[in-house]
Amino acid sequence: MENKLPMSMRYPVTCADAIPSRTRLSRFDATSSEYSANSNNQILIPCSADGFISSAESYLHMRVESEHATAGIAHLEGDLSCLIDKIEIQVMGSSGKVETIDNYNTYALLDSRYNADLTDSTYNQIVTGGHAPAFVYDPKGHGFAVAGGAVTPLADNAIFSVKLKAGFLNGYYDKALPMGLPQFTIIITLASATKALINTANGSTNINYKVSQVRWYAPVFNILDEAVMGAYTRQIQSTPTMWIGQSVSTVINQTAAGAARRTFQLNASYKSLNGMISVIRKTTNLDNKEKVSIANSTIKGAIEYLYRIGSVQYPQDAIELLGDQTQTAGFNLSRAYIEAVKTFAHHGKMQAKNTQVDRSAFVASQEGDAPATSGAGVLAINLKRYTDDRLVNVGLNTAGSGAPSTLEVNFNGDAVAGQVNTFCLYDCVWIMNPNGLVERSF
């Protein structure tokens, strides 16, 4: 009889009680009180806790203060992520870094943009220093007045928080970092101010910023059931403890202006390569204090592309593009856009859904000269076999053969000179051994 009743009329308690535990949002402080983009630019945040660290709920928190002088407003490009050039994670007692992401700000800003809707931009304006809520993406985030002087309603400082996208801290299924994990250190290298900030006045001088009150926050859980904790302790002392997440490696090439068929070496060797995203950034925008430079990607001049891994090309036939519509030739962007949203899709998702990368954004002012616009067109290939969130290691195994991998692009005469940053997305397994050493497998 009960099975015939609607859920609103069923009263038996069928859910399991949570295990006795407690949690507290914990704070992990950086080793110095202040950092500067042009001098003391490496931030170290040691982290250890007597419990399970819920890194999926964690965030980086800092105070940002502008030091530019003379004129203009200095805007964050996108959000607080623009200040982070590199992220590394090191675990005490383990050799080398267990994760390194170069050009982190470029990847993080594009990933956020491809996975953001209007509700995310509302959140980001308050929390991460992003633009005001709007369907159209604005690369100019929070603005800072000149050092020491307020420009109504702006000051020269603000405090923001942002979630870090390192795989070590974002395991699939939101797994907490295991209790017993040795102290690990989050190492952040700050980007230069000319890259990270968009300045509205050519006459601005002393382009720099400093950060202080740098902290990493994360909830820490303590299990109060002695029997459960006894079983857990015996387990980690006898067998390896593992968690898995998606990490990112960066390959940098250069491309010239003009028509040619160009090949870029990638050599991505991983047990589960989930996809590759190639971002072309115009040379004259890089290191320009007035230009959008970090995550301003152009597909200008690219008329077809494919990735080649060993002797096999992905996809089977080249993806053609046409971003500049004429009276005789219409847009041809669909296949390129499909690959982009599939590759940016998070674990278990078919495609990334957003309101921030429409057709105009995919080809927006492709050279990105205007500070008010920021292109988001990329060359990408999705290599995931399945989208079931119960499965891991669903990418292409490129580790065994040692065969080279390349990106081949056919450019027309509109192609610009620039930097080609290819982000290789891959599954990485972190293993905490019974002796406390942490290693990774990919």
Short mmCIF file of C-alpha atoms in Angstrom, two decimals:
data_model
loop_
_atom_site.label_atom_id
_atom_site.label_comp_id
_atom_site.label_asym_id
_atom_site.label_seq_id
_atom_site.Cartn_x
_atom_site.Cartn_y
_atom_site.Cartn_z
CA MET A 1 0.00 0.00 0.00
CA GLU A 2 2.77 2.44 0.97
CA ASN A 3 4.41 2.10 -2.45
CA LYS A 4 1.24 3.48 -4.00
CA LEU A 5 1.37 6.68 -1.96
CA PRO A 6 3.10 9.83 -3.25
CA MET A 7 6.39 10.67 -1.54
CA SER A 8 4.74 13.60 0.22
CA MET A 9 2.58 11.13 2.18
CA ARG A 10 5.22 8.58 3.19
CA TYR A 11 6.54 8.99 6.72
CA PRO A 12 8.78 6.05 7.63
CA VAL A 13 12.39 7.11 8.12
CA THR A 14 14.44 5.18 5.58
CA CYS A 15 17.57 7.33 5.43
CA ALA A 16 20.70 6.42 7.38
CA ASP A 17 21.91 8.66 10.18
CA ALA A 18 25.22 10.42 9.59
CA ILE A 19 28.16 9.01 11.48
CA PRO A 20 29.00 10.98 14.66
CA SER A 21 31.45 13.68 13.62
CA ARG A 22 32.27 17.36 13.81
CA THR A 23 33.51 19.86 11.28
CA ARG A 24 35.09 23.29 11.40
CA LEU A 25 36.15 25.67 8.65
CA SER A 26 39.91 25.79 9.12
CA ARG A 27 42.38 28.46 8.06
CA PHE A 28 45.85 27.86 6.65
CA ASP A 29 48.06 30.95 6.47
CA ALA A 30 50.80 31.81 3.97
CA THR A 31 54.33 31.99 5.33
CA SER A 32 54.73 35.76 4.70
CA SER A 33 52.47 38.68 5.48
CA GLU A 34 52.82 40.38 2.08
CA TYR A 35 53.81 39.55 -1.49
CA SER A 36 54.50 41.67 -4.56
CA ALA A 37 54.13 40.82 -8.24
CA ASN A 38 57.55 42.23 -9.13
CA SER A 39 59.67 40.94 -6.23
CA ASN A 40 58.53 38.50 -3.53
CA ASN A 41 56.11 36.78 -5.89
CA GLN A 42 56.02 33.17 -4.67
CA ILE A 43 53.40 32.35 -2.04
CA LEU A 44 53.80 29.27 0.17
CA ILE A 45 50.79 27.98 2.13
CA PRO A 46 51.60 24.94 4.33
CA CYS A 47 48.54 22.82 5.12
CA SER A 48 48.08 20.02 7.65
CA ALA A 49 45.19 18.93 9.84
CA ASP A 50 44.22 16.21 12.31
CA GLY A 51 41.23 15.17 10.23
CA PHE A 52 39.84 14.86 6.71
CA ILE A 53 40.29 18.09 4.70
CA SER A 54 37.29 18.76 2.48
CA SER A 55 39.33 20.38 -0.27
CA ALA A 56 36.31 20.31 -2.63
CA GLU A 57 34.84 23.09 -0.47
CA SER A 58 38.09 25.03 -0.14
CA TYR A 59 39.00 28.50 -1.40
CA LEU A 60 41.96 30.87 -1.59
CA HIS A 61 41.47 34.22 0.14
CA MET A 62 43.61 37.36 -0.21
CA ARG A 63 43.70 41.14 -0.07
CA VAL A 64 44.81 42.78 -3.34
CA GLU A 65 46.21 46.31 -3.41
CA SER A 66 47.13 48.29 -6.51
CA GLU A 67 50.42 50.16 -6.70
CA HIS A 68 49.99 51.84 -10.07
CA ALA A 69 50.35 55.61 -10.19
CA THR A 70 49.48 58.66 -12.28
CA ALA A 71 46.18 57.70 -13.93
CA GLY A 72 43.64 55.09 -14.83
CA ILE A 73 41.79 52.21 -13.24
CA ALA A 74 43.51 48.82 -13.00
CA HIS A 75 41.02 45.97 -13.51
CA LEU A 76 41.44 42.30 -12.70
CA GLU A 77 41.29 40.36 -15.96
CA GLY A 78 38.29 38.11 -15.44
CA ASP A 79 38.59 37.53 -11.69
CA LEU A 80 41.11 36.84 -8.93
CA SER A 81 42.47 33.82 -10.85
CA CYS A 82 44.26 36.23 -13.21
CA LEU A 83 46.92 36.85 -10.54
CA ILE A 84 48.03 33.20 -10.43
CA ASP A 85 50.63 32.34 -13.07
CA LYS A 86 51.51 28.91 -11.68
CA ILE A 87 50.27 26.47 -9.04
CA GLU A 88 52.43 23.73 -7.55
CA ILE A 89 51.72 21.29 -4.73
CA GLN A 90 54.45 19.65 -2.72
CA VAL A 91 53.97 17.00 -0.02
CA MET A 92 56.43 16.70 2.86
CA GLY A 93 58.71 13.68 2.50
CA SER A 94 57.83 13.09 -1.15
CA SER A 95 60.28 13.85 -3.93
CA GLY A 96 59.36 16.55 -6.41
CA LYS A 97 55.99 18.20 -6.84
CA VAL A 98 52.83 16.10 -6.91
CA GLU A 99 51.18 18.63 -9.24
CA THR A 100 52.28 21.58 -11.37
CA ILE A 101 50.06 23.73 -13.60
CA ASP A 102 51.82 26.38 -15.70
CA ASN A 103 49.87 29.26 -17.24
CA TYR A 104 47.24 28.47 -14.64
CA ASN A 105 45.40 31.77 -15.05
CA THR A 106 44.81 31.22 -18.77
CA TYR A 107 43.32 27.77 -18.21
CA ALA A 108 41.33 28.72 -15.09
CA LEU A 109 39.69 31.78 -16.67
CA LEU A 110 38.71 29.92 -19.85
CA ASP A 111 37.45 26.92 -17.89
CA SER A 112 35.32 29.18 -15.71
CA ARG A 113 33.97 31.01 -18.73
CA TYR A 114 33.00 27.82 -20.58
CA ASN A 115 31.24 26.50 -17.47
CA ALA A 116 29.54 29.70 -16.26
CA ASP A 117 25.99 30.96 -16.51
CA LEU A 118 24.31 34.08 -15.18
CA THR A 119 24.08 32.72 -11.64
CA ASP A 120 27.83 32.09 -11.64
CA SER A 121 28.58 35.67 -12.74
CA THR A 122 26.39 36.92 -9.88
CA TYR A 123 28.44 34.86 -7.43
CA ASN A 124 31.75 35.79 -9.04
CA GLN A 125 31.14 39.54 -8.89
CA ILE A 126 30.96 39.38 -5.09
CA VAL A 127 33.34 36.52 -4.31
CA THR A 128 36.06 36.42 -6.99
CA GLY A 129 36.07 40.01 -8.29
CA GLY A 130 34.44 39.23 -11.63
CA HIS A 131 32.32 41.52 -13.80
CA ALA A 132 28.74 42.51 -13.00
CA PRO A 133 26.12 39.86 -13.85
CA ALA A 134 25.46 39.84 -17.58
CA PHE A 135 24.97 37.39 -20.43
CA VAL A 136 27.82 39.08 -22.29
CA TYR A 137 31.24 38.39 -20.78
CA ASP A 138 33.27 41.41 -19.74
CA PRO A 139 36.97 40.69 -19.15
CA LYS A 140 37.31 43.76 -16.95
CA GLY A 141 36.72 42.53 -13.43
CA HIS A 142 36.94 44.58 -10.27
CA GLY A 143 38.75 47.90 -10.72
CA PHE A 144 41.38 49.45 -8.45
CA ALA A 145 42.12 53.16 -8.16
CA VAL A 146 45.67 54.53 -8.19
CA ALA A 147 47.72 53.74 -5.11
CA GLY A 148 46.69 55.82 -2.14
CA GLY A 149 43.84 57.60 -3.86
CA ALA A 150 40.21 56.61 -4.18
CA VAL A 151 38.19 57.16 -7.36
CA THR A 152 34.55 57.11 -6.37
CA PRO A 153 33.30 54.45 -5.82
CA LEU A 154 36.63 52.59 -6.09
CA ALA A 155 39.48 52.18 -3.61
CA ASP A 156 43.01 50.94 -4.26
CA ASN A 157 42.36 47.62 -2.50
CA ALA A 158 39.78 44.85 -2.13
CA ILE A 159 39.51 41.36 -0.64
CA PHE A 160 38.37 38.39 -2.74
CA SER A 161 38.29 34.58 -2.66
CA VAL A 162 38.53 31.99 -5.42
CA LYS A 163 38.48 28.21 -5.71
CA LEU A 164 41.71 26.66 -6.96
CA LYS A 165 41.34 24.24 -9.89
CA ALA A 166 44.24 21.91 -9.04
CA GLY A 167 43.30 18.24 -9.43
CA PHE A 168 44.99 17.30 -6.13
CA LEU A 169 42.48 19.53 -4.35
CA ASN A 170 39.49 18.55 -6.50
CA GLY A 171 39.27 14.78 -6.63
CA TYR A 172 36.38 13.20 -8.48
CA TYR A 173 33.29 12.62 -6.31
CA ASP A 174 34.36 15.52 -4.06
CA LYS A 175 36.56 13.22 -1.97
CA ALA A 176 38.19 14.77 1.08
CA LEU A 177 41.96 14.58 1.43
CA PRO A 178 42.64 11.55 3.66
CA MET A 179 43.37 11.90 7.35
CA GLY A 180 47.03 11.06 7.93
CA LEU A 181 48.17 12.92 4.83
CA PRO A 182 51.56 14.54 5.56
CA GLN A 183 51.78 18.33 5.45
CA PHE A 184 51.42 19.63 1.92
CA THR A 185 52.30 23.08 0.63
CA ILE A 186 50.36 25.04 -1.97
CA ILE A 187 52.89 27.10 -3.95
CA ILE A 188 51.50 30.00 -5.97
CA THR A 189 53.57 32.13 -8.33
CA LEU A 190 52.05 35.55 -8.99
CA ALA A 191 51.66 36.86 -12.53
CA SER A 192 53.15 40.20 -13.52
CA ALA A 193 50.85 43.22 -13.30
CA THR A 194 51.13 43.97 -17.02
CA LYS A 195 49.70 40.50 -17.73
CA ALA A 196 47.18 40.20 -14.91
CA LEU A 197 45.66 43.68 -14.88
CA ILE A 198 43.89 45.70 -17.58
CA ASN A 199 44.75 49.37 -17.19
CA THR A 200 42.44 52.00 -18.63
CA ALA A 201 45.05 54.73 -19.12
CA ASN A 202 48.16 54.68 -21.26
CA GLY A 203 49.86 57.17 -18.95
CA SER A 204 49.78 54.90 -15.89
CA THR A 205 53.17 54.23 -14.38
CA ASN A 206 54.60 51.86 -11.73
CA ILE A 207 52.27 49.06 -12.88
CA ASN A 208 52.33 46.65 -9.96
CA TYR A 209 50.19 45.15 -7.21
CA LYS A 210 50.74 43.47 -3.87
CA VAL A 211 48.75 40.89 -1.94
CA SER A 212 48.41 40.26 1.77
CA GLN A 213 46.28 38.28 4.23
CA VAL A 214 46.78 35.24 1.98
CA ARG A 215 44.97 32.21 3.37
CA TRP A 216 43.53 28.93 2.22
CA TYR A 217 40.28 27.90 3.87
CA ALA A 218 38.82 24.38 3.98
CA PRO A 219 36.45 22.46 6.27
CA VAL A 220 38.12 19.74 8.35
CA PHE A 221 36.04 16.72 9.43
CA ASN A 222 36.70 14.63 12.53
CA ILE A 223 34.99 11.25 12.90
CA LEU A 224 33.97 10.61 16.53
CA ASP A 225 33.22 6.89 16.19
CA GLU A 226 36.28 5.11 17.63
CA ALA A 227 35.51 1.80 15.94
CA VAL A 228 35.29 3.42 12.51
CA MET A 229 38.48 5.39 13.05
CA GLY A 230 40.26 2.28 14.29
CA ALA A 231 39.33 0.44 11.10
CA TYR A 232 40.41 3.45 9.00
CA THR A 233 43.78 3.66 10.77
CA ARG A 234 44.46 -0.04 10.19
CA GLN A 235 43.56 0.38 6.53
CA ILE A 236 45.88 3.31 5.77
CA GLN A 237 48.70 1.57 7.66
CA SER A 238 48.40 -1.56 5.54
CA THR A 239 47.22 -0.53 2.07
CA PRO A 240 47.70 2.52 -0.19
CA THR A 241 45.00 5.19 -0.13
CA MET A 242 44.17 6.69 -3.52
CA TRP A 243 42.12 9.49 -5.01
CA ILE A 244 41.83 10.65 -8.61
CA GLY A 245 41.15 13.96 -10.33
CA GLN A 246 41.81 15.81 -13.57
CA SER A 247 45.09 17.66 -13.83
CA VAL A 248 46.47 19.90 -16.55
CA SER A 249 49.85 20.14 -18.28
CA THR A 250 50.90 23.00 -20.55
CA VAL A 251 52.81 22.88 -23.84
CA ILE A 252 53.89 26.21 -25.35
CA ASN A 253 54.62 26.80 -29.04
CA GLN A 254 54.96 29.89 -31.20
CA THR A 255 53.12 30.63 -34.42
CA ALA A 256 53.88 33.17 -37.15
CA ALA A 257 51.59 35.48 -39.05
CA GLY A 258 50.41 34.67 -42.55
CA ALA A 259 49.21 31.72 -44.58
CA ALA A 260 50.80 28.31 -44.02
CA ARG A 261 50.09 24.82 -42.76
CA ARG A 262 51.85 24.63 -39.42
CA THR A 263 52.59 21.71 -37.11
CA PHE A 264 53.02 22.13 -33.35
CA GLN A 265 54.71 19.45 -31.26
CA LEU A 266 52.76 18.38 -28.16
CA ASN A 267 53.97 14.88 -27.19
CA ALA A 268 51.24 14.32 -24.61
CA SER A 269 51.89 10.95 -22.95
CA TYR A 270 49.25 9.90 -20.38
CA LYS A 271 47.33 6.78 -19.40
CA SER A 272 44.08 8.71 -19.69
CA LEU A 273 44.30 11.82 -21.88
CA ASN A 274 40.83 13.39 -21.67
CA GLY A 275 41.39 16.11 -24.25
CA MET A 276 43.55 18.95 -25.51
CA ILE A 277 42.75 22.64 -25.77
CA SER A 278 44.96 24.94 -27.84
CA VAL A 279 44.76 28.65 -27.07
CA ILE A 280 46.29 31.14 -29.53
CA ARG A 281 47.15 34.50 -27.95
CA LYS A 282 48.30 37.38 -30.10
CA THR A 283 51.90 38.46 -29.45
CA THR A 284 51.14 42.19 -29.31
CA ASN A 285 48.56 41.61 -26.55
CA LEU A 286 50.95 39.77 -24.26
CA ASP A 287 52.66 41.88 -21.60
CA ASN A 288 50.56 44.89 -22.61
CA LYS A 289 49.15 46.77 -19.63
CA GLU A 290 46.12 48.01 -21.59
CA LYS A 291 45.18 44.79 -23.39
CA VAL A 292 43.25 41.67 -22.43
CA SER A 293 46.07 39.17 -22.62
CA ILE A 294 45.76 36.20 -20.27
CA ALA A 295 42.64 34.42 -21.53
CA ASN A 296 42.07 36.31 -24.78
CA SER A 297 42.13 33.55 -27.38
CA THR A 298 41.88 34.01 -31.13
CA ILE A 299 40.97 31.63 -33.96
CA LYS A 300 41.72 34.32 -36.53
CA GLY A 301 43.11 32.85 -39.74
CA ALA A 302 42.64 29.19 -38.72
CA ILE A 303 40.61 27.49 -41.46
CA GLU A 304 41.04 23.85 -40.44
CA TYR A 305 42.82 21.80 -37.78
CA LEU A 306 43.34 18.30 -36.45
CA TYR A 307 45.39 16.56 -33.77
CA ARG A 308 47.63 13.64 -34.69
CA ILE A 309 48.61 11.04 -32.11
CA GLY A 310 51.05 8.53 -33.53
CA SER A 311 49.73 7.67 -36.97
CA VAL A 312 46.09 8.34 -36.09
CA GLN A 313 44.41 11.69 -36.57
CA TYR A 314 41.72 13.04 -34.25
CA PRO A 315 39.05 13.54 -35.38
CA GLN A 316 38.91 11.30 -38.44
CA ASP A 317 38.66 14.31 -40.75
CA ALA A 318 39.93 17.83 -40.17
CA ILE A 319 37.65 20.36 -38.48
CA GLU A 320 36.99 23.32 -40.77
CA LEU A 321 36.37 26.84 -39.47
CA LEU A 322 35.12 30.12 -40.83
CA GLY A 323 34.76 32.87 -38.27
CA ASP A 324 34.46 35.84 -40.65
CA GLN A 325 31.18 35.69 -42.53
CA THR A 326 31.02 37.21 -46.01
CA GLN A 327 28.27 37.65 -48.59
CA THR A 328 29.31 34.42 -50.27
CA ALA A 329 30.52 32.32 -47.30
CA GLY A 330 28.62 31.88 -44.04
CA PHE A 331 29.88 30.96 -40.60
CA ASN A 332 31.34 27.48 -40.11
CA LEU A 333 31.96 27.06 -36.40
CA SER A 334 29.72 24.22 -35.22
CA ARG A 335 32.23 21.34 -35.13
CA ALA A 336 34.93 23.48 -33.50
CA TYR A 337 32.47 24.70 -30.86
CA ILE A 338 31.19 21.18 -30.16
CA GLU A 339 34.73 19.96 -29.49
CA ALA A 340 35.42 22.95 -27.24
CA VAL A 341 32.38 22.49 -24.99
CA LYS A 342 32.89 18.72 -24.82
CA THR A 343 36.53 19.10 -23.85
CA PHE A 344 35.83 21.77 -21.21
CA ALA A 345 33.03 19.60 -19.75
CA HIS A 346 33.72 18.51 -16.18
CA HIS A 347 33.83 14.88 -15.09
CA GLY A 348 30.70 12.95 -16.06
CA LYS A 349 29.21 15.77 -18.13
CA MET A 350 28.46 15.53 -21.84
CA GLN A 351 29.32 19.18 -22.51
CA ALA A 352 30.06 22.43 -20.74
CA LYS A 353 27.00 24.68 -20.52
CA ASN A 354 27.38 28.42 -20.30
CA THR A 355 26.01 31.82 -21.22
CA GLN A 356 29.45 33.40 -21.57
CA VAL A 357 30.73 31.92 -24.85
CA ASP A 358 28.22 32.62 -27.62
CA ARG A 359 29.06 32.93 -31.31
CA SER A 360 30.22 36.51 -30.90
CA ALA A 361 32.53 35.49 -28.07
CA PHE A 362 33.88 32.51 -30.00
CA VAL A 363 35.05 34.88 -32.74
CA ALA A 364 34.96 38.14 -30.72
CA SER A 365 37.19 40.84 -32.14
CA GLN A 366 39.42 37.94 -32.90
CA GLU A 367 42.59 39.89 -32.35
CA GLY A 368 41.27 41.16 -29.03
CA ASP A 369 42.61 44.67 -29.41
CA ALA A 370 39.79 46.39 -27.54
CA PRO A 371 39.99 46.15 -23.73
CA ALA A 372 36.22 45.64 -23.59
CA THR A 373 36.31 42.38 -25.55
CA SER A 374 37.96 39.04 -24.99
CA GLY A 375 37.93 36.19 -27.50
CA ALA A 376 37.18 32.65 -26.33
CA GLY A 377 37.68 30.69 -29.55
CA VAL A 378 39.92 27.65 -29.09
CA LEU A 379 41.09 24.64 -31.07
CA ALA A 380 40.16 21.55 -29.06
CA ILE A 381 39.69 17.80 -29.24
CA ASN A 382 37.67 15.69 -26.82
CA LEU A 383 39.22 12.24 -26.22
CA LYS A 384 36.91 10.92 -23.49
CA ARG A 385 35.24 7.60 -24.37
CA TYR A 386 32.33 7.85 -21.93
CA THR A 387 30.54 10.52 -19.90
CA ASP A 388 29.37 8.28 -17.03
CA ASP A 389 30.44 9.96 -13.78
CA ARG A 390 30.88 6.52 -12.18
CA LEU A 391 33.86 5.83 -14.45
CA VAL A 392 37.41 7.17 -14.35
CA ASN A 393 40.35 6.81 -16.74
CA VAL A 394 37.99 7.22 -19.68
CA GLY A 395 40.48 9.14 -21.81
CA LEU A 396 42.82 7.96 -24.56
CA ASN A 397 45.86 5.97 -23.42
CA THR A 398 48.86 7.65 -25.08
CA ALA A 399 51.47 6.46 -22.57
CA GLY A 400 52.38 3.09 -23.97
CA SER A 401 53.57 3.71 -27.50
CA GLY A 402 55.69 6.82 -27.02
CA ALA A 403 54.42 8.01 -30.39
CA PRO A 404 54.60 11.77 -30.94
CA SER A 405 51.47 13.91 -30.84
CA THR A 406 50.99 17.09 -32.82
CA LEU A 407 48.51 19.82 -33.64
CA GLU A 408 48.23 20.61 -37.36
CA VAL A 409 46.57 23.88 -38.35
CA ASN A 410 45.98 25.30 -41.80
CA PHE A 411 46.10 29.11 -41.61
CA ASN A 412 45.12 31.68 -44.23
CA GLY A 413 46.64 35.13 -44.64
CA ASP A 414 44.67 36.56 -41.70
CA ALA A 415 46.60 34.50 -39.15
CA VAL A 416 48.35 36.47 -36.43
CA ALA A 417 51.71 35.91 -34.79
CA GLY A 418 51.27 34.59 -31.30
CA GLN A 419 51.77 32.02 -28.60
CA VAL A 420 50.01 28.66 -28.83
CA ASN A 421 49.31 27.28 -25.35
CA THR A 422 48.01 23.72 -25.44
CA PHE A 423 46.46 22.43 -22.23
CA CYS A 424 46.48 18.63 -21.95
CA LEU A 425 43.74 17.41 -19.61
CA TYR A 426 44.44 14.04 -18.01
CA ASP A 427 43.36 11.81 -15.13
CA CYS A 428 45.92 11.70 -12.33
CA VAL A 429 45.92 9.25 -9.41
CA TRP A 430 47.46 10.36 -6.12
CA ILE A 431 48.59 7.55 -3.83
CA MET A 432 49.30 7.89 -0.10
CA ASN A 433 51.42 4.88 0.84
CA PRO A 434 51.41 3.29 4.32
CA ASN A 435 54.81 4.89 4.99
CA GLY A 436 53.31 8.36 4.39
CA LEU A 437 54.97 9.02 1.05
CA VAL A 438 52.67 10.46 -1.62
CA GLU A 439 53.21 9.74 -5.28
CA ARG A 440 51.21 10.24 -8.46
CA SER A 441 50.45 8.07 -11.43
CA PHE A 442 49.35 9.32 -14.83
#
